[in-house]
Coordinates of C-alpha atoms in Angstrom, one line a residue:
Chain A
M17 CA -12.4 -13.7 2.7
Y18 CA -14.6 -12.6 5.6
E19 CA -18.4 -12.9 5.9
L20 CA -20.0 -11.4 9.0
K21 CA -23.6 -12.1 9.7
N22 CA -25.6 -10.2 12.4
V23 CA -22.5 -9.9 14.5
A24 CA -22.9 -8.3 18.0
Y25 CA -20.5 -7.8 20.8
A26 CA -20.9 -6.5 24.3
Y27 CA -18.5 -5.7 27.1
G28 CA -20.5 -7.0 30.0
S29 CA -23.9 -5.3 29.6
K30 CA -22.5 -2.5 27.4
A31 CA -23.2 -3.3 23.7
V32 CA -20.4 -2.0 21.5
L33 CA -21.3 -3.7 18.2
S34 CA -24.7 -4.7 17.0
D35 CA -26.1 -6.3 13.9
V36 CA -23.0 -6.0 11.9
C37 CA -23.3 -7.6 8.4
L38 CA -20.2 -7.2 6.3
R39 CA -18.2 -8.9 3.6
F40 CA -14.5 -8.5 2.9
D41 CA -13.1 -9.9 -0.3
S42 CA -9.5 -10.8 -1.0
G43 CA -7.3 -8.4 -3.0
C44 CA -9.1 -5.3 -1.7
F45 CA -8.0 -2.4 0.5
Y46 CA -10.8 -1.7 3.0
G47 CA -11.0 1.3 5.3
V48 CA -13.0 1.6 8.5
I49 CA -13.9 5.1 9.5
G50 CA -16.1 6.4 12.3
P51 CA -15.9 8.6 15.4
N52 CA -14.1 7.7 18.6
G53 CA -15.8 4.9 20.5
S54 CA -17.9 3.7 17.5
G55 CA -16.6 0.1 17.8
K56 CA -13.8 0.1 15.1
T57 CA -11.2 -1.5 17.3
T58 CA -13.7 -4.1 18.6
L59 CA -14.5 -4.9 15.0
L60 CA -10.8 -5.6 14.3
D61 CA -10.5 -7.6 17.5
L62 CA -13.3 -9.8 16.3
L63 CA -11.7 -10.2 12.8
A64 CA -8.4 -11.0 14.4
G65 CA -10.0 -13.7 16.6
H66 CA -8.9 -11.8 19.7
R67 CA -12.5 -11.6 20.9
R68 CA -15.4 -13.8 20.2
A69 CA -18.7 -12.3 18.9
S70 CA -21.5 -12.5 21.5
Q71 CA -24.0 -13.1 18.7
G72 CA -23.9 -13.8 15.0
T73 CA -21.3 -15.6 13.0
I74 CA -18.0 -14.7 11.4
A75 CA -16.8 -16.9 8.5
F76 CA -13.2 -16.8 7.4
K77 CA -12.3 -18.5 4.1
K78 CA -15.7 -20.3 4.2
K79 CA -15.0 -21.7 7.7
K80 CA -16.0 -20.4 11.1
L81 CA -13.3 -18.1 12.4
H82 CA -13.3 -19.9 15.7
D83 CA -12.7 -23.3 14.2
Y84 CA -9.1 -22.2 13.3
S85 CA -6.4 -22.6 15.9
R86 CA -4.6 -19.5 17.0
Q87 CA -1.4 -20.7 15.4
A88 CA -3.3 -21.2 12.1
L89 CA -4.8 -17.8 12.3
A90 CA -1.4 -16.2 13.0
R91 CA -0.2 -17.5 9.6
L92 CA -3.2 -16.0 7.9
I93 CA -4.0 -12.8 9.7
S94 CA -1.6 -10.1 11.1
L95 CA -2.5 -7.1 13.2
V96 CA -0.9 -3.8 13.9
P97 CA -2.6 -2.8 17.2
Q98 CA -3.3 0.8 18.2
Q99 CA -1.3 0.5 21.4
F100 CA 2.2 -0.7 20.5
A101 CA 4.3 0.2 23.5
I102 CA 7.0 -2.5 24.0
T103 CA 8.0 -3.1 27.6
F104 CA 11.5 -4.6 27.3
P105 CA 14.5 -3.3 25.4
Y106 CA 14.5 -5.6 22.4
T107 CA 16.3 -4.6 19.3
C108 CA 14.2 -3.6 16.2
K109 CA 15.5 -6.7 14.4
E110 CA 14.3 -9.0 17.3
I111 CA 10.9 -7.4 17.2
V112 CA 10.6 -7.8 13.4
M113 CA 11.7 -11.4 13.8
M114 CA 8.9 -12.0 16.2
G115 CA 6.6 -11.6 13.2
R116 CA 8.1 -14.9 12.0
H117 CA 7.0 -16.6 15.3
P118 CA 4.0 -18.5 13.8
H119 CA 6.2 -19.9 11.0
I120 CA 9.1 -21.2 13.2
P121 CA 8.5 -24.4 15.2
R122 CA 9.2 -24.4 18.9
F123 CA 13.0 -24.6 19.7
A124 CA 13.9 -24.2 16.1
R125 CA 16.1 -21.3 15.1
P126 CA 15.0 -18.9 12.4
G127 CA 16.0 -20.3 9.0
V128 CA 17.7 -18.6 6.1
E129 CA 14.3 -17.7 4.7
D130 CA 13.2 -16.0 7.9
Y131 CA 16.3 -13.9 8.0
S132 CA 15.9 -12.9 4.3
I133 CA 12.3 -12.0 4.9
V134 CA 13.2 -9.8 7.9
E135 CA 16.0 -8.2 5.9
K136 CA 13.7 -7.4 3.0
V137 CA 11.0 -6.0 5.3
L138 CA 13.5 -3.8 7.1
E139 CA 14.6 -2.5 3.7
Q140 CA 11.0 -1.9 2.5
T141 CA 10.0 0.0 5.6
R142 CA 13.3 2.0 5.4
L143 CA 14.4 0.7 8.8
N144 CA 17.7 -0.6 7.6
G145 CA 20.3 0.9 10.0
F146 CA 17.8 0.4 12.8
E147 CA 18.4 -3.3 13.2
N148 CA 20.4 -3.1 16.5
R149 CA 18.6 0.0 17.9
L150 CA 16.6 -0.7 21.0
V151 CA 12.9 -0.2 20.7
S152 CA 12.8 1.5 24.1
Q153 CA 14.9 4.3 22.6
L154 CA 12.8 4.9 19.5
S155 CA 10.4 7.8 19.0
G156 CA 6.7 7.0 18.8
G157 CA 6.6 7.1 15.0
E158 CA 9.7 4.9 14.7
G159 CA 8.3 2.4 17.1
Q160 CA 5.1 2.2 15.1
R161 CA 7.0 1.6 11.9
V162 CA 8.9 -1.3 13.6
V163 CA 5.5 -2.8 14.6
F164 CA 4.3 -2.5 11.0
A165 CA 7.4 -4.1 9.8
R166 CA 6.8 -7.0 12.2
C167 CA 3.3 -7.3 10.7
L168 CA 4.7 -7.4 7.2
A169 CA 7.3 -10.1 8.2
Q170 CA 4.4 -12.3 9.3
Q171 CA 3.5 -12.6 5.6
T172 CA -0.2 -13.1 5.9
Q173 CA -3.1 -12.9 3.5
V174 CA -4.9 -10.4 5.8
L175 CA -3.5 -7.3 7.3
L176 CA -5.5 -5.6 10.0
L177 CA -4.2 -2.1 10.7
D178 CA -5.6 -0.2 13.7
E179 CA -4.7 3.4 13.2
A180 CA -1.3 2.3 12.1
T181 CA -0.3 5.8 10.9
S182 CA -1.4 7.6 14.1
N183 CA 2.1 8.6 15.1
L184 CA 3.6 8.9 11.6
D185 CA 4.6 12.0 9.7
M186 CA 3.1 12.5 6.2
H187 CA 6.0 11.0 4.4
H188 CA 6.0 7.8 6.5
S189 CA 2.2 7.6 6.4
L190 CA 2.3 7.5 2.7
D191 CA 5.2 5.0 2.7
L192 CA 3.3 2.7 5.0
L193 CA 0.0 2.8 3.1
D194 CA 1.9 2.4 -0.2
L195 CA 3.4 -0.8 1.2
A196 CA 0.0 -2.0 2.4
A197 CA -1.4 -1.2 -1.1
G198 CA 1.5 -3.2 -2.6
R199 CA 0.4 -6.2 -0.6
V200 CA -3.1 -5.7 -1.8
K201 CA -1.9 -5.8 -5.4
Q202 CA -0.3 -9.2 -4.7
G203 CA -3.7 -10.5 -3.5
A204 CA -3.7 -9.7 0.2
T205 CA -6.6 -8.1 2.0
V206 CA -6.0 -4.9 4.1
I207 CA -8.6 -3.7 6.6
A208 CA -7.4 -0.4 8.0
V209 CA -9.0 1.7 10.7
L210 CA -8.1 5.2 9.7
Q211 CA -8.7 8.6 11.4
D212 CA -7.5 10.6 8.4
I213 CA -10.4 10.6 6.0
N214 CA -8.3 12.0 3.2
L215 CA -5.8 9.2 3.5
A216 CA -8.7 6.7 3.6
A217 CA -10.1 8.3 0.4
M218 CA -6.7 8.0 -1.4
Y219 CA -6.0 4.4 -0.5
C220 CA -9.2 2.5 0.3
Q221 CA -11.2 0.9 -2.5
Q222 CA -14.0 0.1 -0.1
L223 CA -15.1 2.0 3.0
V224 CA -17.0 0.8 6.1
C225 CA -18.5 3.7 8.0
M226 CA -19.4 3.1 11.6
K227 CA -21.3 4.9 14.3
D228 CA -22.5 3.7 17.7
G229 CA -21.5 0.1 17.0
Q230 CA -23.4 -0.1 13.8
V231 CA -22.4 0.0 10.2
L232 CA -24.0 3.1 8.7
A233 CA -22.6 2.6 5.2
C234 CA -20.3 0.4 3.3
G235 CA -19.3 0.2 -0.3
P236 CA -16.9 1.8 -2.8
S237 CA -15.2 4.8 -1.3
A238 CA -16.6 7.1 -3.9
D239 CA -20.2 6.2 -2.9
V240 CA -19.6 6.2 0.8
L241 CA -17.7 9.5 1.0
T242 CA -20.3 12.2 0.7
A243 CA -20.8 15.5 2.5
Q244 CA -24.1 14.2 3.8
M245 CA -22.5 11.0 5.2
L246 CA -19.7 13.0 6.9
K247 CA -22.4 15.3 8.4
T248 CA -24.3 12.3 9.8
V249 CA -21.3 10.3 11.1
F250 CA -18.9 13.0 12.4
N251 CA -21.2 15.9 12.6
V252 CA -18.9 18.1 10.6
Q253 CA -19.4 20.5 7.7
A254 CA -17.4 19.1 4.8
R255 CA -17.1 19.4 1.1
V256 CA -16.1 16.4 -1.0
E257 CA -14.5 16.9 -4.4
Y258 CA -12.5 14.8 -6.8
N259 CA -9.0 16.0 -6.7
H260 CA -6.8 15.5 -9.8
F261 CA -3.6 15.9 -8.0
S262 CA -4.3 13.1 -5.4
Q263 CA -6.3 11.2 -8.0
S264 CA -9.0 10.6 -5.4
R265 CA -11.8 12.2 -3.6
Q266 CA -10.6 14.8 -1.1
I267 CA -12.4 16.4 1.7
V268 CA -12.1 19.9 3.1
F269 CA -13.7 20.9 6.3
Q270 CA -15.1 24.1 7.7
R271 CA -14.3 25.5 11.1
R272 CA -17.2 25.2 13.4
A273 CA -18.8 28.5 14.2
G274 CA -19.4 29.4 17.8
H275 CA -17.0 26.8 19.2
E276 CA -14.0 29.1 19.8
N277 CA -14.6 29.1 23.6
Chain B
M207 CA 27.6 9.2 20.1
G208 CA 29.4 7.6 23.0
R209 CA 26.1 6.4 24.3
T210 CA 25.1 4.8 21.0
K211 CA 28.5 3.0 20.9
F212 CA 27.9 1.8 24.5
Y213 CA 24.5 0.3 23.4
S214 CA 25.9 -1.4 20.3
V215 CA 28.5 -3.1 22.5
A216 CA 25.6 -4.2 24.8
V217 CA 23.7 -5.6 21.8
M218 CA 26.8 -7.5 20.6
L219 CA 27.1 -9.0 24.1
R220 CA 23.8 -10.7 23.6
Q221 CA 25.3 -13.0 21.0
A222 CA 27.7 -14.4 23.5
S223 CA 25.0 -16.0 25.7
A224 CA 26.1 -19.6 24.9
F225 CA 29.6 -18.8 26.1
L226 CA 28.1 -17.2 29.2
L227 CA 26.1 -20.2 30.0
V228 CA 29.1 -22.6 29.8
L229 CA 31.2 -20.2 31.8
L230 CA 28.5 -19.9 34.6
A231 CA 28.0 -23.7 34.7
G232 CA 31.7 -24.1 35.2
V233 CA 31.8 -21.4 37.9
L234 CA 28.9 -23.0 39.7
L235 CA 30.5 -26.4 39.8
L236 CA 33.7 -25.1 41.2
E237 CA 31.8 -22.9 43.6
I238 CA 29.9 -25.9 44.9
I239 CA 33.0 -27.8 45.6
F240 CA 34.9 -24.8 47.1
A241 CA 31.9 -23.9 49.3
T242 CA 31.7 -27.5 50.6
A243 CA 35.4 -27.5 51.3
S244 CA 35.4 -24.3 53.3
G245 CA 34.1 -23.9 56.8
Y246 CA 35.1 -24.4 60.4
L247 CA 36.5 -27.8 59.7
N248 CA 39.1 -27.4 56.9
I249 CA 38.7 -30.0 54.2
K250 CA 40.8 -30.1 51.0
F251 CA 39.2 -29.2 47.7
W252 CA 40.3 -32.5 46.1
D253 CA 38.9 -34.5 49.0
V254 CA 35.5 -32.9 48.5
A255 CA 35.6 -33.7 44.8
R256 CA 36.6 -37.3 45.7
I257 CA 33.8 -37.7 48.2
V258 CA 31.2 -36.3 45.9
F259 CA 32.4 -38.5 43.0
A260 CA 32.6 -41.6 45.2
K261 CA 29.1 -41.1 46.6
L262 CA 27.6 -40.4 43.3
F263 CA 28.9 -43.5 41.6
G264 CA 28.9 -45.7 44.7
I265 CA 32.7 -46.3 44.8
N266 CA 33.7 -46.1 48.4
D267 CA 37.2 -47.4 48.1
S268 CA 38.7 -44.1 47.1
I269 CA 37.5 -42.4 50.2
G270 CA 38.2 -45.1 52.7
H271 CA 41.3 -43.3 54.1
L272 CA 39.3 -40.1 54.9
D273 CA 38.2 -39.0 58.3
E274 CA 34.7 -40.0 59.3
V275 CA 34.0 -36.5 60.7
A276 CA 35.1 -34.9 57.4
L277 CA 33.0 -37.3 55.5
A278 CA 29.9 -36.5 57.5
A279 CA 30.5 -32.8 57.4
V280 CA 30.8 -32.9 53.6
W281 CA 28.0 -35.3 52.8
E282 CA 25.4 -34.8 55.6
V283 CA 25.9 -31.1 56.6
R284 CA 27.6 -28.9 54.0
L285 CA 26.5 -30.4 50.7
P286 CA 22.8 -30.3 51.4
R287 CA 23.1 -26.7 52.5
V288 CA 25.2 -25.7 49.5
L289 CA 22.9 -27.4 47.0
T290 CA 19.8 -26.0 48.6
A291 CA 21.3 -22.5 48.4
A292 CA 22.2 -22.9 44.8
L293 CA 18.7 -24.4 43.9
V294 CA 16.8 -21.7 45.8
G295 CA 18.9 -19.0 44.1
S296 CA 18.2 -20.5 40.7
G297 CA 14.5 -20.9 41.4
L298 CA 14.0 -17.4 42.7
A299 CA 15.9 -15.8 39.8
V300 CA 14.0 -17.7 37.1
S301 CA 10.7 -17.1 38.9
G302 CA 11.6 -13.4 39.1
A303 CA 12.4 -13.2 35.4
V304 CA 9.1 -14.9 34.5
F305 CA 7.1 -12.6 36.8
Q306 CA 8.7 -9.6 35.2
A307 CA 7.9 -10.8 31.7
I308 CA 4.3 -11.6 32.6
L309 CA 3.6 -8.5 34.6
L310 CA 5.4 -6.4 32.0
N311 CA 7.1 -4.8 34.9
P312 CA 10.9 -4.9 35.4
L313 CA 10.3 -4.1 39.1
A314 CA 8.3 -7.3 39.7
D315 CA 9.7 -10.2 41.7
P316 CA 8.5 -13.6 42.9
Y317 CA 6.9 -11.9 45.9
T318 CA 5.0 -9.3 44.0
L319 CA 1.8 -11.2 44.1
G320 CA 2.0 -11.8 47.9
I321 CA 3.6 -15.3 47.8
S322 CA 6.0 -14.3 50.6
A323 CA 3.2 -13.0 52.7
G324 CA 1.2 -16.2 52.2
A325 CA 4.2 -18.4 53.1
A326 CA 5.0 -16.2 56.1
F327 CA 1.4 -16.6 57.3
G328 CA 1.4 -20.3 56.8
A329 CA 4.7 -20.8 58.6
S330 CA 3.8 -18.5 61.4
L331 CA 0.6 -20.5 61.9
A332 CA 2.5 -23.7 62.2
L333 CA 5.1 -22.1 64.6
V334 CA 2.6 -20.4 66.8
F335 CA 0.4 -23.4 67.4
N336 CA 3.6 -25.5 67.6
T337 CA 2.0 -28.2 65.5
A338 CA 4.2 -31.1 64.5
L339 CA 1.6 -32.9 62.3
I340 CA 4.1 -34.0 59.7
G341 CA 7.3 -33.9 61.7
I342 CA 10.1 -31.6 60.4
W343 CA 8.0 -31.0 57.3
T344 CA 5.2 -29.2 59.1
V345 CA 6.6 -25.6 58.7
P346 CA 7.6 -26.0 55.0
I347 CA 4.2 -27.6 54.2
F348 CA 2.3 -24.9 56.0
A349 CA 4.4 -22.2 54.2
F350 CA 3.8 -23.8 50.9
G351 CA 0.1 -24.1 51.6
G352 CA -0.1 -20.5 52.5
A353 CA 1.7 -19.4 49.4
A354 CA -0.4 -21.6 47.1
A355 CA -3.6 -20.4 48.8
T356 CA -2.5 -16.8 48.3
L357 CA -1.8 -17.5 44.6
A358 CA -5.3 -19.0 44.2
A359 CA -6.9 -16.0 45.9
V360 CA -5.0 -13.5 43.8
I361 CA -5.9 -15.4 40.6
Y362 CA -9.5 -15.6 41.7
L363 CA -9.6 -11.9 42.5
T364 CA -8.0 -11.0 39.2
A365 CA -10.3 -13.3 37.2
S366 CA -13.4 -11.6 38.6
S367 CA -12.0 -8.2 37.5
G368 CA -11.8 -9.2 33.9
D369 CA -8.4 -10.1 32.5
Y370 CA -5.0 -11.2 33.7
T371 CA -3.5 -7.9 32.9
S372 CA -0.5 -6.8 34.9
G373 CA -2.4 -4.0 36.6
N374 CA -5.2 -6.3 37.8
L375 CA -2.7 -8.9 39.0
I376 CA -0.5 -6.5 40.9
L377 CA -3.4 -4.8 42.6
S378 CA -4.9 -8.1 43.7
G379 CA -1.5 -9.2 45.0
I380 CA -1.2 -6.0 47.0
I381 CA -4.7 -6.5 48.6
V382 CA -4.1 -10.1 49.5
A383 CA -0.6 -9.4 50.8
A384 CA -1.8 -6.6 53.0
I385 CA -4.4 -8.8 54.6
L386 CA -1.9 -11.6 55.2
S387 CA 0.7 -9.2 56.7
A388 CA -1.9 -8.1 59.2
G389 CA -2.5 -11.8 59.9
V390 CA 1.2 -12.4 60.5
S391 CA 1.3 -9.4 62.9
L392 CA -1.6 -10.9 64.8
L393 CA 0.1 -14.2 65.0
K394 CA 3.3 -12.6 66.2
F395 CA 1.3 -10.8 68.9
L396 CA -0.3 -14.1 70.0
A397 CA 3.0 -16.0 69.9
D398 CA 4.6 -14.8 73.1
E399 CA 7.9 -16.5 73.5
Q400 CA 7.5 -18.2 70.1
V401 CA 7.8 -14.8 68.4
S402 CA 11.6 -15.0 67.9
I403 CA 11.2 -18.3 66.1
I404 CA 8.8 -16.7 63.6
I405 CA 11.1 -13.7 63.1
F406 CA 14.1 -16.0 62.5
W407 CA 12.1 -18.1 60.0
L408 CA 11.0 -15.0 58.1
M409 CA 14.5 -13.8 57.7
G410 CA 15.5 -16.8 55.8
S411 CA 18.3 -19.3 56.4
F412 CA 20.0 -22.3 54.8
A413 CA 21.3 -23.6 58.1
S414 CA 20.7 -27.3 58.8
K415 CA 19.2 -28.3 55.5
T416 CA 18.9 -31.9 54.7
W417 CA 18.8 -34.1 51.6
G418 CA 15.1 -34.1 51.8
E419 CA 15.0 -30.4 51.2
V420 CA 17.5 -30.7 48.4
V421 CA 15.3 -33.2 46.6
L422 CA 12.2 -31.1 47.1
A423 CA 13.9 -27.9 45.9
A424 CA 15.5 -29.8 43.0
T425 CA 12.2 -31.3 41.8
A426 CA 10.4 -27.9 41.9
V427 CA 13.2 -25.9 40.4
I428 CA 14.2 -28.3 37.6
F429 CA 10.6 -28.8 36.7
G430 CA 9.8 -25.1 36.9
V431 CA 12.8 -24.0 34.9
A432 CA 12.0 -26.6 32.2
V433 CA 8.4 -25.4 31.8
C434 CA 9.4 -21.7 31.8
F435 CA 12.1 -22.4 29.2
F436 CA 9.7 -24.4 27.1
F437 CA 7.4 -21.4 26.8
S438 CA 10.2 -18.8 26.7
R439 CA 9.6 -17.7 23.1
D440 CA 5.8 -17.3 23.7
L441 CA 6.7 -15.3 26.8
N442 CA 8.7 -12.9 24.7
L443 CA 5.7 -12.0 22.7
L444 CA 3.8 -10.8 25.8
A445 CA 6.1 -7.7 25.7
L446 CA 4.3 -6.7 22.5
G447 CA 0.9 -6.4 24.4
G448 CA -2.0 -8.9 24.5
R449 CA -3.5 -8.1 21.1
A450 CA -0.2 -8.4 19.3
A451 CA 0.7 -11.6 21.1
G452 CA -2.7 -13.1 20.2
S453 CA -2.2 -12.1 16.6
L454 CA 1.1 -14.0 16.6
G455 CA -0.6 -17.2 17.7
V456 CA 0.0 -17.1 21.5
S457 CA -2.9 -16.9 23.9
P458 CA -1.8 -14.2 26.3
R459 CA -4.4 -15.4 28.9
R460 CA -3.3 -19.0 28.8
I461 CA 0.4 -18.4 28.7
S462 CA 0.1 -15.9 31.6
L463 CA -1.8 -18.3 33.7
V464 CA 0.4 -21.4 33.1
L465 CA 3.6 -19.5 33.7
L466 CA 2.2 -17.6 36.6
I467 CA 1.3 -20.8 38.4
T468 CA 4.6 -22.5 37.5
A469 CA 6.7 -19.5 38.7
S470 CA 4.7 -19.1 41.8
L471 CA 5.0 -22.8 42.7
V472 CA 8.8 -22.6 42.3
A473 CA 8.9 -19.5 44.5
S474 CA 6.6 -21.1 47.0
V475 CA 8.8 -24.2 47.3
C476 CA 11.9 -22.0 47.6
V477 CA 10.3 -19.9 50.4
S478 CA 9.0 -23.0 52.2
V479 CA 12.5 -24.5 52.2
S480 CA 14.5 -21.5 53.2
G481 CA 12.3 -18.7 54.4
I482 CA 12.0 -15.3 52.7
I483 CA 15.0 -14.3 50.8
G484 CA 14.4 -11.0 49.1
F485 CA 16.0 -9.2 46.1
V486 CA 17.4 -12.3 44.4
G487 CA 14.4 -12.6 42.2
L488 CA 14.4 -8.9 41.4
L489 CA 18.0 -8.3 41.0
I490 CA 19.4 -11.3 39.1
P491 CA 17.1 -11.0 36.0
H492 CA 18.0 -7.3 35.9
I493 CA 21.7 -8.0 35.8
V494 CA 21.2 -10.8 33.3
R495 CA 19.0 -8.8 31.1
F496 CA 21.8 -6.3 30.8
L497 CA 24.1 -9.1 29.6
T498 CA 21.8 -11.2 27.4
G499 CA 19.1 -8.8 26.4
P500 CA 15.4 -9.3 27.3
D501 CA 15.0 -12.5 25.2
N502 CA 13.7 -15.1 27.7
R503 CA 15.3 -18.0 25.8
R504 CA 18.6 -16.6 27.0
L505 CA 17.4 -14.7 30.1
I506 CA 15.9 -17.8 31.8
P507 CA 18.8 -20.2 31.6
V508 CA 21.4 -17.6 32.4
S509 CA 19.4 -16.3 35.3
A510 CA 19.0 -19.8 36.6
L511 CA 22.8 -20.2 36.8
L512 CA 23.7 -16.7 37.9
G513 CA 21.1 -16.9 40.7
A514 CA 22.6 -20.2 41.9
C515 CA 26.1 -18.8 41.8
L516 CA 25.4 -15.5 43.7
L517 CA 23.1 -16.9 46.4
L518 CA 25.5 -19.8 47.1
F519 CA 28.4 -17.2 47.2
A520 CA 26.4 -15.1 49.7
D521 CA 25.5 -18.0 51.9
T522 CA 29.1 -19.3 51.9
V523 CA 30.5 -15.9 52.9
I524 CA 28.1 -15.6 55.8
R525 CA 28.7 -19.2 56.9
T526 CA 32.5 -19.1 56.7
A527 CA 33.8 -15.5 56.8
L528 CA 31.7 -13.9 59.5
P529 CA 32.1 -14.6 63.2
N530 CA 28.4 -15.0 63.7
E531 CA 26.0 -16.2 61.1
I532 CA 23.6 -13.5 59.9
P533 CA 20.3 -14.6 58.3
I534 CA 20.7 -14.8 54.5
G535 CA 17.5 -12.8 53.8
V536 CA 19.0 -9.9 55.7
V537 CA 22.2 -10.1 53.8
T538 CA 20.6 -10.3 50.3
A539 CA 18.4 -7.2 51.2
L540 CA 21.4 -5.3 52.6
I541 CA 23.5 -5.9 49.5
G542 CA 20.7 -6.2 47.0
G543 CA 19.0 -2.9 47.9
P544 CA 21.9 -0.6 47.2
V545 CA 22.8 -2.6 44.0
F546 CA 19.3 -2.2 42.8
C547 CA 19.3 1.5 43.5
Y548 CA 22.4 1.8 41.4
I549 CA 20.9 -0.2 38.5
Y550 CA 17.7 1.8 38.8
R551 CA 19.6 5.1 38.5
K552 CA 21.4 3.7 35.4
R553 CA 18.1 2.7 33.9
Q554 CA 16.8 6.2 34.3
A555 CA 19.8 7.4 32.4
G556 CA 19.7 4.9 29.6
S557 CA 16.6 2.7 29.7
L558 CA 18.5 -0.4 29.0
G559 CA 16.3 -2.5 31.2

């Protein structure tokens, strides 16, 4: 799906990504992990076409990403941004319908298909009953679910999730990632920046591990997630074990001695 | 529970926008005729309708029996003023709605970026130096030039700071407006006996407008409203934030720039025609958003009509009901300020927008 060669990005003179070489295939759930400020969001910005790499090339479906029009990209790639505050009091349904924007011609009204997709997505995200609630009156977690629903309604082959579970309780985090995994089963590609490494271990088939704007490791989750890697990337003491109950690797951490003050 | 019910009624109201649009169009039409009929010289409602109809379609037979004075009062004096008031109300309201959507700030208005200060400076310049380069059009053209130059300066300042985000734009607007206000103060100081003319111009008025101003305002407002309406769905997406708008196929940078320039030009023409009339651009979109919801496809056309209705109403009241004419800009601020306070308090309680 994606092929990144020697990609670099700088904000002014400050380099945030350098020499990134990655490949993302379709039908796979990718996780991006790394400490704060390691360039994860910038990577997603580049993949979404929101920013343009200062160096290197990004190929998307065998064509340069920047040869696509914005409209064309919007039909192929959707994004759940980290900041999702919505300024005006739209209803949840109106927000989810905005996900259909790239599919509806200018001045046309949403068709029967658009309405049924929105209906279905609201059902899937358990937001039925929220249709006419105003987004300005929702809690942070509810708002984030509405934004994810909008992303699903866009019906794209690629879903980019930037900490899409940051405000969700455990129940809704699992719900959201299950839905994303469901899309992967249907052939979509999910690339999710996640802070919760255990959730990443449960859902992501492949992991990209970043630090200081560089890719330290990428590959099958089982290979990337090692105690040594977590020590290098996050500077934490961790133990990584296969857990039968979660059917994935799970990580437990140790309190850091001498940091109580 | 009561609150939830209140909001579901408000949401249901949003469906009735088409009805609202037709209703307001009807009200505006009647208001135009009533406003033209009323005044010092009393003219019958039907005579006004007859004169307008006859003039529009070039049939002069049906008005042959009417008084020459009445004819001139309607066609040469009142109708230009009435239409200018309606057009300026419309332009300011739409411009305000668009500014609020771009700046992601419901407290923004057409003057947030310093357009009024720029126009004031341009007009003051023309008035102080008493230039009549272009006849009666000198002051409007200087005002428009000042507003356009201000907009260019604000966009230039913002562009050098990175992106057209609302914070950057508002900050640039405040800086430029502050400099220009000082400039206006200096001009007032230099003006001597001309100072009263400047002050009166700044307070805004529709008195003695001509067909030239009607045509100018109509061109700008109709063009501006059409462009804003064309991009109204894209404008909605800006509320989701730049990244999300981009991922839905809309370039936030491009749409902001195009609509910013359009809305500013509309506001500049309005200011250059009528002086500075505050609170219309702030208040009307607020009231309309309460009725139609924040969707700009409904907000923009309904604001255009309600802005026209209300500003024309205000102008007609001060023209006909008061013993002495008060500048319209003062009236809109005196009425608009308290109304805005009330809405603002409501908003704190319910965040309906």
